[in-house]
Amino acid sequence: MFNKRVKIKELLATEPTGQEVTVMGWVRTFRNNQFIALNDGSTNNNLQIVVELGMLDEATLKRITTSASLKVTGECIPSLGKGQKMEIKAKSIEILGDSDPEQYPIQPKKHSLEFLREKAHLRFRTNTFAAVFRIRHTLAFAIHKFFHEKGFVYMHTPVITASDAEGAGEMFRVTTLPMDNPPRNEDGTIDFKEDFFGRSTNLTVSGQLEGELAATAFSEIYTFGPTFRAENSNTARHLAEFWMIEPEMAFCDIEDNMNLAEEFIRYVIKYALEHNREDIEFLAQRLAEEEKSLPQDKRSELGLLEKLDFVVNNNFERITYTEAIDILLQSPAYKKKKFQYEVKWGIDMQSEHERYLVEKHFKKPVIVTNYPKDIKSFYMRLNEDGKTVAAMDILAPGIGEIVGGSQREERYDVLVEKMNAMGIPTEELWWYLDTRRFGTVPHAGFGLGFERLVLFVTGMTNIRDVIAFPRTPKSAEF
Ligand code: ATP
Ligand code: MN
């Protein structure tokens, strides 16, 4: 029964020649007991179904309400309506599922994004979210395509990890021990030997360390999976559960790493522009409307499409951390004491600093390299100066940090010394250190937060609106 169905997107791309088709979808609106706007999620363009007078009885007509699901068979004819070249003259209409208009929470009118977040189970049925999630899909596909074409191997790194070397304090514990009465050691601490894995385990914060093991065998790998951070940052850019893409390349230095990251970002944006043009145009329009209510200085200088075209066609700016600090110290914003946080060499730049560099100073994505070693992770390669590491962050307008990466410390002795200095337990990471003992090579990689990329491409402003069911502090509905 269902395989004869035509998708509305496909149908709208053909010519109406009186052919008979069957379509299925959800009612968006029903006007004058005559015109049904039907949507099946393949496009935001609804298909108009024309119901002839007298074709359906009164009771059935009443059941054609917003979000009721229908099966419609009819004839494709040219439409006289504005903005559509085709409509369906219905021959039969079957109601697959009713939708009580008294109870259905989403009306065919503009709702706030906050309201729709509470109705996340139904928000895919709105044009905004339908567009966002089709673009999200396309970006995910483009990511695999990009790496596959370059011969990278897709690795699935573990979701449950025993190492807590990286995200100390930011990890979600995984346990089957009873919460009310866990087994205890003599000194009163919890006895994790009794736990499921015989040790304490957590949800992963990054697949990088395991990714490095694979990269030092396959040369080039990437991961694309969920990561978890119990960081209590209730911002529009942080989730407790988010998806990360982490390529890792052997025989690769920081320069190669930057080149790859830039090529990668351009590629996937271009792919989305080519394959989701309509949806991006829809969101561009939406954003422009939204920004009309903002004061002039809060509006984006470029529209969404212009911004994306600009990124595809222009190189990212590349500066060192030291240069970035100098720019900030010289800036009018600093001189007028506009920054809330301190600026001096050695700080971990705050979002206000990153945004100044990207949005005010360069007005384009910026790659910042060679950060002070004390504010970066233990595995980043120490530079000649002994003070900085070969790290790179990519900062994007409106988002801030979108990529964090580095060349890895491949020298065994330097790495061990650094781990000791930073209090990272070498015995726990024996397997990681083995890559430096057996055929170590210069290698590098980065992590890109998928939702931050989706934010950038869709022009949405809150990360909760680009993942289907966001997990954030005090919120795990659905
Ligand atoms: P931030 O400073 O924004 O918290 P980070 O320095 O903690 O980021 P990394 O540990 O380098 O980030 O992680 C790599 C990438 O993962 C980041 O560049 C970002 O795109 C993304 N990311 C990090 N934390 C989150 C989060 N809580 N929610 C969504 N994406 C995140
Ligand atoms: Mn963070």
Short mmCIF file of C-alpha atoms and ligand atoms in Angstrom, two decimals:
data_model
loop_
_atom_site.label_atom_id
_atom_site.label_comp_id
_atom_site.label_asym_id
_atom_site.label_seq_id
_atom_site.Cartn_x
_atom_site.Cartn_y
_atom_site.Cartn_z
CA MET A 1 0.00 0.00 0.00
CA PHE A 2 2.67 2.46 1.01
CA ASN A 3 5.27 1.88 -1.66
CA LYS A 4 3.18 3.54 -4.34
CA ARG A 5 3.44 6.79 -2.46
CA VAL A 6 5.24 9.69 -4.15
CA LYS A 7 7.18 12.15 -2.01
CA ILE A 8 5.93 15.69 -2.30
CA LYS A 9 9.38 17.11 -3.06
CA GLU A 10 9.78 14.73 -6.00
CA LEU A 11 6.29 15.35 -7.23
CA LEU A 12 6.66 19.14 -7.18
CA ALA A 13 9.73 18.79 -9.38
CA THR A 14 7.69 17.16 -12.17
CA GLU A 15 5.20 18.56 -14.67
CA PRO A 16 1.46 18.14 -14.03
CA THR A 17 0.11 16.16 -16.97
CA GLY A 18 -3.01 14.68 -15.45
CA GLN A 19 -1.09 11.69 -14.08
CA GLU A 20 -2.63 9.88 -11.13
CA VAL A 21 -0.56 9.81 -7.93
CA THR A 22 -0.86 8.86 -4.30
CA VAL A 23 0.61 11.13 -1.65
CA MET A 24 0.63 10.90 2.13
CA GLY A 25 1.36 13.49 4.72
CA TRP A 26 0.10 15.71 7.50
CA VAL A 27 -2.37 18.53 7.04
CA ARG A 28 -0.90 21.97 7.57
CA THR A 29 -4.07 23.95 6.82
CA PHE A 30 -7.51 23.35 5.38
CA ARG A 31 -9.27 26.37 3.80
CA ASN A 32 -12.91 26.79 2.83
CA ASN A 33 -13.55 23.03 3.07
CA GLN A 34 -11.76 22.95 -0.25
CA PHE A 35 -7.99 23.42 -0.15
CA ILE A 36 -5.72 21.18 1.91
CA ALA A 37 -2.07 22.12 2.31
CA LEU A 38 -0.35 18.76 2.77
CA ASN A 39 3.22 18.26 3.99
CA ASP A 40 5.24 15.05 4.22
CA GLY A 41 8.50 16.48 5.55
CA SER A 42 10.40 16.12 2.27
CA THR A 43 10.22 19.89 1.68
CA ASN A 44 8.68 22.95 3.27
CA ASN A 45 6.60 23.43 0.14
CA ASN A 46 3.15 22.09 0.81
CA LEU A 47 1.18 20.27 -1.83
CA GLN A 48 -2.25 21.71 -2.46
CA ILE A 49 -5.03 19.14 -2.53
CA VAL A 50 -8.30 20.29 -4.01
CA VAL A 51 -11.42 18.69 -2.55
CA GLU A 52 -14.38 18.88 -4.89
CA LEU A 53 -17.68 20.02 -3.43
CA GLY A 54 -19.79 17.09 -2.28
CA MET A 55 -16.90 14.62 -2.47
CA LEU A 56 -16.68 14.11 1.30
CA ASP A 57 -19.49 14.10 3.83
CA GLU A 58 -19.71 16.70 6.56
CA ALA A 59 -18.29 14.38 9.25
CA THR A 60 -15.19 13.54 7.22
CA LEU A 61 -14.53 17.16 6.31
CA LYS A 62 -14.50 18.00 10.02
CA ARG A 63 -11.74 15.46 10.57
CA ILE A 64 -9.35 17.22 8.18
CA THR A 65 -7.60 19.27 10.83
CA THR A 66 -4.06 20.54 11.35
CA SER A 67 -1.67 17.58 11.67
CA ALA A 68 -4.20 14.89 10.81
CA SER A 69 -2.50 12.37 8.52
CA LEU A 70 -3.95 11.63 5.10
CA LYS A 71 -3.61 9.35 2.15
CA VAL A 72 -4.69 11.14 -0.99
CA THR A 73 -5.04 9.76 -4.50
CA GLY A 74 -5.77 12.13 -7.32
CA GLU A 75 -4.82 13.78 -10.56
CA CYS A 76 -1.91 16.19 -11.00
CA ILE A 77 -3.14 19.35 -12.64
CA PRO A 78 -1.61 22.77 -13.23
CA SER A 79 -2.40 25.14 -10.39
CA LEU A 80 -3.76 28.64 -10.74
CA GLY A 81 -2.64 29.42 -7.20
CA LYS A 82 0.27 31.74 -6.57
CA GLY A 83 3.72 30.18 -6.10
CA GLN A 84 2.78 26.64 -7.09
CA LYS A 85 2.66 25.10 -10.49
CA MET A 86 0.85 21.92 -9.50
CA GLU A 87 -2.00 20.74 -7.36
CA ILE A 88 -3.87 17.50 -6.87
CA LYS A 89 -7.50 17.10 -7.78
CA ALA A 90 -8.45 14.52 -5.19
CA LYS A 91 -10.23 11.33 -6.19
CA SER A 92 -10.06 9.71 -2.80
CA ILE A 93 -9.00 10.93 0.61
CA GLU A 94 -8.41 8.55 3.47
CA ILE A 95 -7.77 9.79 6.98
CA LEU A 96 -4.97 7.69 8.42
CA GLY A 97 -4.87 9.42 11.80
CA ASP A 98 -7.01 12.11 13.41
CA SER A 99 -5.61 15.13 15.20
CA ASP A 100 -7.94 16.76 17.69
CA PRO A 101 -7.64 20.51 17.07
CA GLU A 102 -8.64 21.21 20.68
CA GLN A 103 -5.60 19.31 21.87
CA TYR A 104 -2.96 19.65 19.18
CA PRO A 105 -0.52 22.18 20.63
CA ILE A 106 1.01 23.67 17.48
CA GLN A 107 -1.27 25.99 15.57
CA PRO A 108 -0.63 27.15 12.01
CA LYS A 109 0.77 30.46 13.25
CA LYS A 110 4.09 31.77 14.49
CA HIS A 111 5.22 30.23 17.78
CA SER A 112 8.31 31.25 19.73
CA LEU A 113 11.33 28.93 19.65
CA GLU A 114 11.10 28.66 23.45
CA PHE A 115 7.52 27.45 23.22
CA LEU A 116 8.46 24.91 20.57
CA ARG A 117 11.35 23.63 22.69
CA GLU A 118 8.75 22.45 25.19
CA LYS A 119 7.02 20.65 22.34
CA ALA A 120 10.19 19.19 20.88
CA HIS A 121 8.37 15.94 20.07
CA LEU A 122 6.20 17.80 17.55
CA ARG A 123 8.37 20.69 16.47
CA PHE A 124 9.71 18.82 13.41
CA ARG A 125 6.29 19.58 11.92
CA THR A 126 7.08 23.28 11.72
CA ASN A 127 8.87 24.84 8.76
CA THR A 128 11.77 26.17 10.82
CA PHE A 129 12.65 22.87 12.47
CA ALA A 130 11.99 20.84 9.36
CA ALA A 131 14.53 23.02 7.53
CA VAL A 132 17.06 22.84 10.38
CA PHE A 133 16.94 19.07 10.63
CA ARG A 134 17.10 18.47 6.89
CA ILE A 135 20.21 20.65 6.83
CA ARG A 136 21.61 18.78 9.82
CA HIS A 137 21.13 15.54 7.90
CA THR A 138 22.85 16.91 4.81
CA LEU A 139 25.81 18.16 6.83
CA ALA A 140 26.22 14.75 8.47
CA PHE A 141 26.18 13.10 5.08
CA ALA A 142 28.65 15.63 3.64
CA ILE A 143 31.03 14.98 6.52
CA HIS A 144 31.16 11.27 5.79
CA LYS A 145 31.47 11.97 2.09
CA PHE A 146 34.38 14.37 2.59
CA PHE A 147 36.43 11.96 4.69
CA HIS A 148 35.48 8.92 2.67
CA GLU A 149 36.65 10.60 -0.55
CA LYS A 150 39.96 11.36 1.13
CA GLY A 151 40.44 7.77 2.24
CA PHE A 152 39.95 8.31 5.97
CA VAL A 153 38.72 5.33 7.99
CA TYR A 154 35.62 5.95 10.11
CA MET A 155 36.33 4.73 13.64
CA HIS A 156 33.72 4.13 16.32
CA THR A 157 35.46 4.98 19.55
CA PRO A 158 33.91 3.82 22.83
CA VAL A 159 31.11 5.73 24.50
CA ILE A 160 31.95 4.27 27.92
CA THR A 161 35.53 4.97 28.97
CA ALA A 162 37.63 4.20 32.00
CA SER A 163 40.10 6.98 31.49
CA ASP A 164 39.25 10.22 33.22
CA ALA A 165 42.49 11.83 32.15
CA GLU A 166 40.81 14.45 30.02
CA GLY A 167 37.61 15.81 31.43
CA ALA A 168 38.18 15.56 35.17
CA GLY A 169 35.12 16.96 36.88
CA GLU A 170 33.13 17.21 33.67
CA MET A 171 32.26 13.55 33.28
CA PHE A 172 29.07 11.59 33.75
CA ARG A 173 29.70 8.46 35.80
CA VAL A 174 28.43 5.14 34.46
CA THR A 175 27.66 2.63 37.19
CA THR A 176 25.35 -0.22 38.21
CA LEU A 177 26.19 0.11 41.90
CA PRO A 178 23.19 0.82 44.14
CA MET A 179 23.04 4.53 44.79
CA ASP A 180 21.54 4.23 48.24
CA ASN A 181 24.04 1.74 49.59
CA PRO A 182 27.18 1.31 47.47
CA PRO A 183 29.89 -1.14 48.59
CA ARG A 184 32.65 0.65 50.41
CA ASN A 185 36.34 0.21 51.06
CA GLU A 186 37.65 0.19 54.60
CA ASP A 187 38.43 3.90 54.39
CA GLY A 188 34.80 4.63 53.44
CA THR A 189 35.36 5.37 49.75
CA ILE A 190 33.22 3.58 47.18
CA ASP A 191 34.57 0.20 46.10
CA PHE A 192 34.44 0.29 42.32
CA LYS A 193 35.85 -3.23 42.07
CA GLU A 194 32.27 -4.29 42.76
CA ASP A 195 30.99 -2.18 39.87
CA PHE A 196 29.94 -3.62 36.50
CA PHE A 197 33.35 -3.13 34.84
CA GLY A 198 35.32 -3.72 38.02
CA ARG A 199 36.46 -0.13 37.94
CA SER A 200 35.03 3.34 37.76
CA THR A 201 33.77 4.33 34.32
CA ASN A 202 32.38 7.44 32.61
CA LEU A 203 30.75 8.61 29.41
CA THR A 204 33.36 9.81 26.95
CA VAL A 205 34.19 13.50 26.58
CA SER A 206 36.17 12.91 23.38
CA GLY A 207 37.26 10.03 21.17
CA GLN A 208 40.63 11.57 20.49
CA LEU A 209 42.94 9.38 22.54
CA GLU A 210 41.52 6.21 20.99
CA GLY A 211 41.49 8.00 17.63
CA GLU A 212 45.23 8.49 17.91
CA LEU A 213 45.69 4.73 18.36
CA ALA A 214 43.88 4.14 15.09
CA ALA A 215 45.58 6.99 13.22
CA THR A 216 48.96 5.48 14.03
CA ALA A 217 47.92 2.42 12.05
CA PHE A 218 45.58 3.63 9.28
CA SER A 219 47.33 7.00 8.83
CA GLU A 220 44.05 8.88 8.66
CA ILE A 221 40.85 8.29 10.58
CA TYR A 222 37.87 10.21 11.83
CA THR A 223 35.24 9.70 14.46
CA PHE A 224 31.70 11.07 14.41
CA GLY A 225 29.77 10.25 17.52
CA PRO A 226 28.13 11.47 20.71
CA THR A 227 30.21 12.99 23.49
CA PHE A 228 29.12 14.00 26.95
CA ARG A 229 30.14 16.80 29.24
CA ALA A 230 28.72 17.43 32.68
CA GLU A 231 29.84 21.03 32.51
CA ASN A 232 27.40 23.31 34.17
CA SER A 233 27.53 25.93 31.46
CA ASN A 234 23.99 26.95 30.73
CA THR A 235 24.85 28.84 27.54
CA ALA A 236 23.38 28.94 24.05
CA ARG A 237 26.49 27.07 22.80
CA HIS A 238 26.87 24.18 25.26
CA LEU A 239 25.05 20.87 25.50
CA ALA A 240 25.61 18.03 27.96
CA GLU A 241 25.30 15.59 25.04
CA PHE A 242 26.63 16.69 21.67
CA TRP A 243 28.06 15.14 18.54
CA MET A 244 31.67 15.60 17.65
CA ILE A 245 33.72 14.96 14.53
CA GLU A 246 37.35 14.17 15.29
CA PRO A 247 39.77 13.51 12.44
CA GLU A 248 43.24 12.35 13.40
CA MET A 249 46.11 12.23 10.89
CA ALA A 250 49.53 10.62 11.08
CA PHE A 251 52.37 12.32 9.15
CA CYS A 252 50.68 15.64 9.72
CA ASP A 253 51.71 18.86 11.43
CA ILE A 254 49.77 21.87 12.68
CA GLU A 255 49.90 23.54 9.27
CA ASP A 256 48.45 20.48 7.50
CA ASN A 257 45.88 20.25 10.27
CA MET A 258 44.71 23.83 9.71
CA ASN A 259 44.56 23.32 5.97
CA LEU A 260 42.42 20.23 6.38
CA ALA A 261 40.06 21.88 8.87
CA GLU A 262 39.54 24.83 6.57
CA GLU A 263 38.99 22.69 3.49
CA PHE A 264 36.60 20.49 5.46
CA ILE A 265 34.44 23.34 6.75
CA ARG A 266 34.23 24.93 3.31
CA TYR A 267 33.35 21.61 1.71
CA VAL A 268 30.45 20.77 3.98
CA ILE A 269 28.99 24.28 3.84
CA LYS A 270 29.21 24.27 0.06
CA TYR A 271 27.53 20.88 -0.02
CA ALA A 272 24.66 22.16 2.12
CA LEU A 273 24.31 25.26 -0.06
CA GLU A 274 24.02 23.04 -3.11
CA HIS A 275 21.70 20.42 -1.64
CA ASN A 276 19.57 22.41 0.80
CA ARG A 277 19.31 25.71 -0.99
CA GLU A 278 15.59 26.12 -0.36
CA ASP A 279 15.86 25.36 3.32
CA ILE A 280 18.78 27.73 3.78
CA GLU A 281 16.91 30.44 1.89
CA PHE A 282 13.92 29.86 4.14
CA LEU A 283 16.07 30.23 7.27
CA ALA A 284 17.84 33.26 5.82
CA GLN A 285 14.47 34.92 5.39
CA ARG A 286 13.46 33.93 8.88
CA LEU A 287 16.64 35.36 10.36
CA ALA A 288 16.24 38.61 8.45
CA GLU A 289 12.69 38.96 9.82
CA GLU A 290 13.88 38.15 13.32
CA GLU A 291 16.64 40.72 13.18
CA LYS A 292 14.29 43.51 12.10
CA SER A 293 13.23 43.86 15.72
CA LEU A 294 16.84 44.28 16.90
CA PRO A 295 18.67 47.62 17.15
CA GLN A 296 20.87 48.34 14.13
CA ASP A 297 24.17 47.51 15.86
CA LYS A 298 22.91 44.05 16.94
CA ARG A 299 21.97 42.99 13.41
CA SER A 300 24.26 40.83 11.28
CA GLU A 301 26.11 42.72 8.61
CA LEU A 302 25.63 39.89 6.13
CA GLY A 303 22.53 37.83 5.51
CA LEU A 304 22.81 34.10 6.09
CA LEU A 305 23.40 33.23 2.44
CA GLU A 306 25.97 36.01 1.98
CA LYS A 307 27.76 34.86 5.14
CA LEU A 308 27.95 31.25 3.95
CA ASP A 309 29.05 32.27 0.45
CA PHE A 310 31.71 34.44 2.01
CA VAL A 311 33.08 31.57 4.10
CA VAL A 312 33.13 29.25 1.11
CA ASN A 313 35.00 31.78 -1.02
CA ASN A 314 37.51 33.33 1.39
CA ASN A 315 40.45 32.07 3.38
CA PHE A 316 40.23 32.05 7.15
CA GLU A 317 42.48 34.50 8.95
CA ARG A 318 45.42 32.86 10.73
CA ILE A 319 47.06 34.48 13.75
CA THR A 320 49.00 33.35 16.79
CA TYR A 321 47.65 33.60 20.30
CA THR A 322 50.28 36.25 21.05
CA GLU A 323 49.10 38.33 18.09
CA ALA A 324 45.50 37.89 19.23
CA ILE A 325 46.30 39.24 22.68
CA ASP A 326 48.12 42.20 21.09
CA ILE A 327 45.11 42.99 18.91
CA LEU A 328 42.86 42.89 21.97
CA LEU A 329 45.19 45.14 23.96
CA GLN A 330 45.27 47.65 21.10
CA SER A 331 41.53 47.57 20.55
CA PRO A 332 39.17 50.48 21.19
CA ALA A 333 37.02 48.03 23.17
CA TYR A 334 39.90 47.39 25.58
CA LYS A 335 40.83 51.05 25.83
CA LYS A 336 37.23 51.95 26.61
CA LYS A 337 37.13 49.16 29.22
CA LYS A 338 34.37 47.34 27.35
CA PHE A 339 35.71 43.86 28.20
CA GLN A 340 34.41 42.34 31.37
CA TYR A 341 37.36 39.94 31.73
CA GLU A 342 41.04 40.73 32.01
CA VAL A 343 43.27 40.72 28.92
CA LYS A 344 46.92 39.74 29.23
CA TRP A 345 49.23 37.07 27.83
CA GLY A 346 48.39 33.77 29.49
CA ILE A 347 44.61 34.16 29.82
CA ASP A 348 42.17 31.62 28.45
CA MET A 349 40.33 33.94 26.06
CA GLN A 350 36.71 34.51 27.04
CA SER A 351 33.90 34.46 24.56
CA GLU A 352 33.80 38.31 24.51
CA HIS A 353 37.45 38.32 23.36
CA GLU A 354 36.91 35.67 20.71
CA ARG A 355 33.85 37.47 19.41
CA TYR A 356 35.70 40.76 19.22
CA LEU A 357 38.44 39.19 17.09
CA VAL A 358 36.05 37.46 14.73
CA GLU A 359 33.10 39.81 14.53
CA LYS A 360 34.64 43.24 14.99
CA HIS A 361 38.28 42.99 13.99
CA PHE A 362 38.57 40.44 11.18
CA LYS A 363 34.90 39.93 10.26
CA LYS A 364 35.64 36.37 9.14
CA PRO A 365 36.57 33.01 10.67
CA VAL A 366 39.92 33.11 12.46
CA ILE A 367 42.36 30.33 13.31
CA VAL A 368 44.35 31.09 16.45
CA THR A 369 47.51 29.04 17.02
CA ASN A 370 50.29 28.54 19.56
CA TYR A 371 48.48 28.95 22.85
CA PRO A 372 50.25 29.09 26.24
CA LYS A 373 50.94 25.52 27.29
CA ASP A 374 49.39 26.00 30.75
CA ILE A 375 45.86 26.55 29.45
CA LYS A 376 45.86 23.63 27.01
CA SER A 377 45.77 19.84 27.25
CA PHE A 378 48.73 17.62 28.07
CA TYR A 379 48.88 15.94 24.66
CA MET A 380 49.51 19.12 22.65
CA ARG A 381 52.97 19.43 21.15
CA LEU A 382 55.40 21.72 22.94
CA ASN A 383 56.85 24.44 20.69
CA GLU A 384 60.52 25.42 20.50
CA ASP A 385 59.94 28.38 22.81
CA GLY A 386 59.04 26.02 25.65
CA LYS A 387 56.09 28.26 26.54
CA THR A 388 53.48 27.56 23.89
CA VAL A 389 51.93 24.49 22.29
CA ALA A 390 50.98 23.75 18.67
CA ALA A 391 47.27 24.16 19.32
CA MET A 392 44.73 25.69 16.98
CA ASP A 393 41.22 26.92 17.66
CA ILE A 394 38.91 28.03 14.87
CA LEU A 395 36.60 30.85 15.85
CA ALA A 396 33.49 31.57 13.81
CA PRO A 397 31.34 34.72 13.68
CA GLY A 398 28.29 34.40 15.92
CA ILE A 399 29.49 31.12 17.40
CA GLY A 400 32.94 31.52 18.93
CA GLU A 401 34.99 28.33 19.09
CA ILE A 402 33.83 25.83 16.52
CA VAL A 403 37.00 23.71 16.27
CA GLY A 404 39.69 22.86 18.79
CA GLY A 405 42.74 20.97 17.60
CA SER A 406 46.47 20.51 17.82
CA GLN A 407 49.57 18.75 16.69
CA ARG A 408 50.09 16.00 19.24
CA GLU A 409 53.21 15.50 21.33
CA GLU A 410 54.84 12.54 19.63
CA ARG A 411 58.10 12.61 21.67
CA TYR A 412 57.78 10.04 24.44
CA ASP A 413 60.03 11.80 26.94
CA VAL A 414 58.52 15.22 26.45
CA LEU A 415 55.02 13.75 26.76
CA VAL A 416 55.76 11.86 29.98
CA GLU A 417 57.41 14.88 31.49
CA LYS A 418 54.40 17.00 30.66
CA MET A 419 51.96 14.45 32.03
CA ASN A 420 53.87 14.34 35.29
CA ALA A 421 53.95 18.10 35.52
CA MET A 422 50.21 18.30 34.91
CA GLY A 423 49.28 15.43 37.21
CA ILE A 424 48.02 13.10 34.47
CA PRO A 425 48.46 9.46 35.59
CA THR A 426 50.86 7.82 33.14
CA GLU A 427 50.09 4.30 34.40
CA GLU A 428 46.42 4.69 33.51
CA LEU A 429 47.30 5.81 29.97
CA TRP A 430 49.91 3.10 29.34
CA TRP A 431 48.16 2.19 26.09
CA TYR A 432 48.26 5.77 24.86
CA LEU A 433 51.95 6.05 25.63
CA ASP A 434 52.60 2.84 23.68
CA THR A 435 51.95 4.72 20.41
CA ARG A 436 54.97 6.85 21.30
CA ARG A 437 57.05 3.78 22.08
CA PHE A 438 56.36 1.80 18.92
CA GLY A 439 56.82 3.72 15.70
CA THR A 440 55.80 7.16 16.88
CA VAL A 441 55.10 9.74 14.16
CA PRO A 442 54.24 13.42 13.96
CA HIS A 443 50.47 13.56 14.00
CA ALA A 444 47.65 16.01 14.48
CA GLY A 445 43.89 16.28 14.63
CA PHE A 446 40.96 18.36 15.71
CA GLY A 447 37.46 18.19 17.13
CA LEU A 448 34.53 20.00 15.57
CA GLY A 449 31.31 20.31 17.54
CA PHE A 450 28.62 19.21 15.11
CA GLU A 451 25.86 21.32 16.65
CA ARG A 452 28.02 24.43 16.46
CA LEU A 453 28.48 23.78 12.76
CA VAL A 454 24.72 23.32 12.35
CA LEU A 455 24.18 26.61 14.22
CA PHE A 456 26.52 28.34 11.83
CA VAL A 457 24.91 26.98 8.69
CA THR A 458 21.30 27.46 9.78
CA GLY A 459 21.77 30.86 11.39
CA MET A 460 19.94 29.59 14.48
CA THR A 461 21.16 31.19 17.70
CA ASN A 462 20.49 28.61 20.40
CA ILE A 463 22.16 25.19 20.33
CA ARG A 464 18.99 23.65 21.83
CA ASP A 465 17.28 24.30 18.49
CA VAL A 466 19.69 22.32 16.30
CA ILE A 467 19.70 18.98 18.14
CA ALA A 468 16.48 16.98 18.24
CA PHE A 469 16.23 16.44 21.99
CA PRO A 470 18.69 18.66 23.83
CA ARG A 471 20.27 17.56 27.10
CA THR A 472 21.24 20.52 29.25
CA PRO A 473 21.51 21.14 33.00
CA LYS A 474 18.14 20.29 34.62
CA SER A 475 16.61 19.23 31.33
CA ALA A 476 16.35 15.78 29.75
CA GLU A 477 12.75 15.59 28.53
CA PHE A 478 11.80 13.21 25.71
P1 ATP B 1 34.29 25.75 24.84
O1 ATP B 1 35.43 26.58 25.24
O2 ATP B 1 33.37 26.40 23.85
O3 ATP B 1 33.56 25.12 26.00
P2 ATP B 1 36.07 23.52 24.59
O4 ATP B 1 37.36 24.21 24.58
O5 ATP B 1 35.59 22.89 25.85
O6 ATP B 1 34.92 24.52 24.02
P3 ATP B 1 37.00 21.22 23.07
O7 ATP B 1 37.21 20.42 24.29
O8 ATP B 1 38.17 21.69 22.31
O9 ATP B 1 36.03 22.46 23.40
O10 ATP B 1 36.00 20.42 22.11
C1 ATP B 1 36.08 20.50 20.68
C2 ATP B 1 34.84 21.13 20.07
O11 ATP B 1 33.64 20.56 20.57
C3 ATP B 1 34.67 22.61 20.39
O12 ATP B 1 35.44 23.38 19.51
C4 ATP B 1 33.20 22.81 20.19
O13 ATP B 1 32.89 22.98 18.81
C5 ATP B 1 32.60 21.52 20.64
N1 ATP B 1 32.09 21.57 22.03
C6 ATP B 1 32.79 21.56 23.17
N2 ATP B 1 32.01 21.54 24.25
C7 ATP B 1 30.73 21.54 23.78
C8 ATP B 1 29.45 21.49 24.40
N3 ATP B 1 29.33 21.44 25.72
N4 ATP B 1 28.36 21.50 23.60
C9 ATP B 1 28.48 21.53 22.25
N5 ATP B 1 29.66 21.55 21.61
C10 ATP B 1 30.79 21.57 22.36
MN MN B 2 34.11 23.50 27.28
#
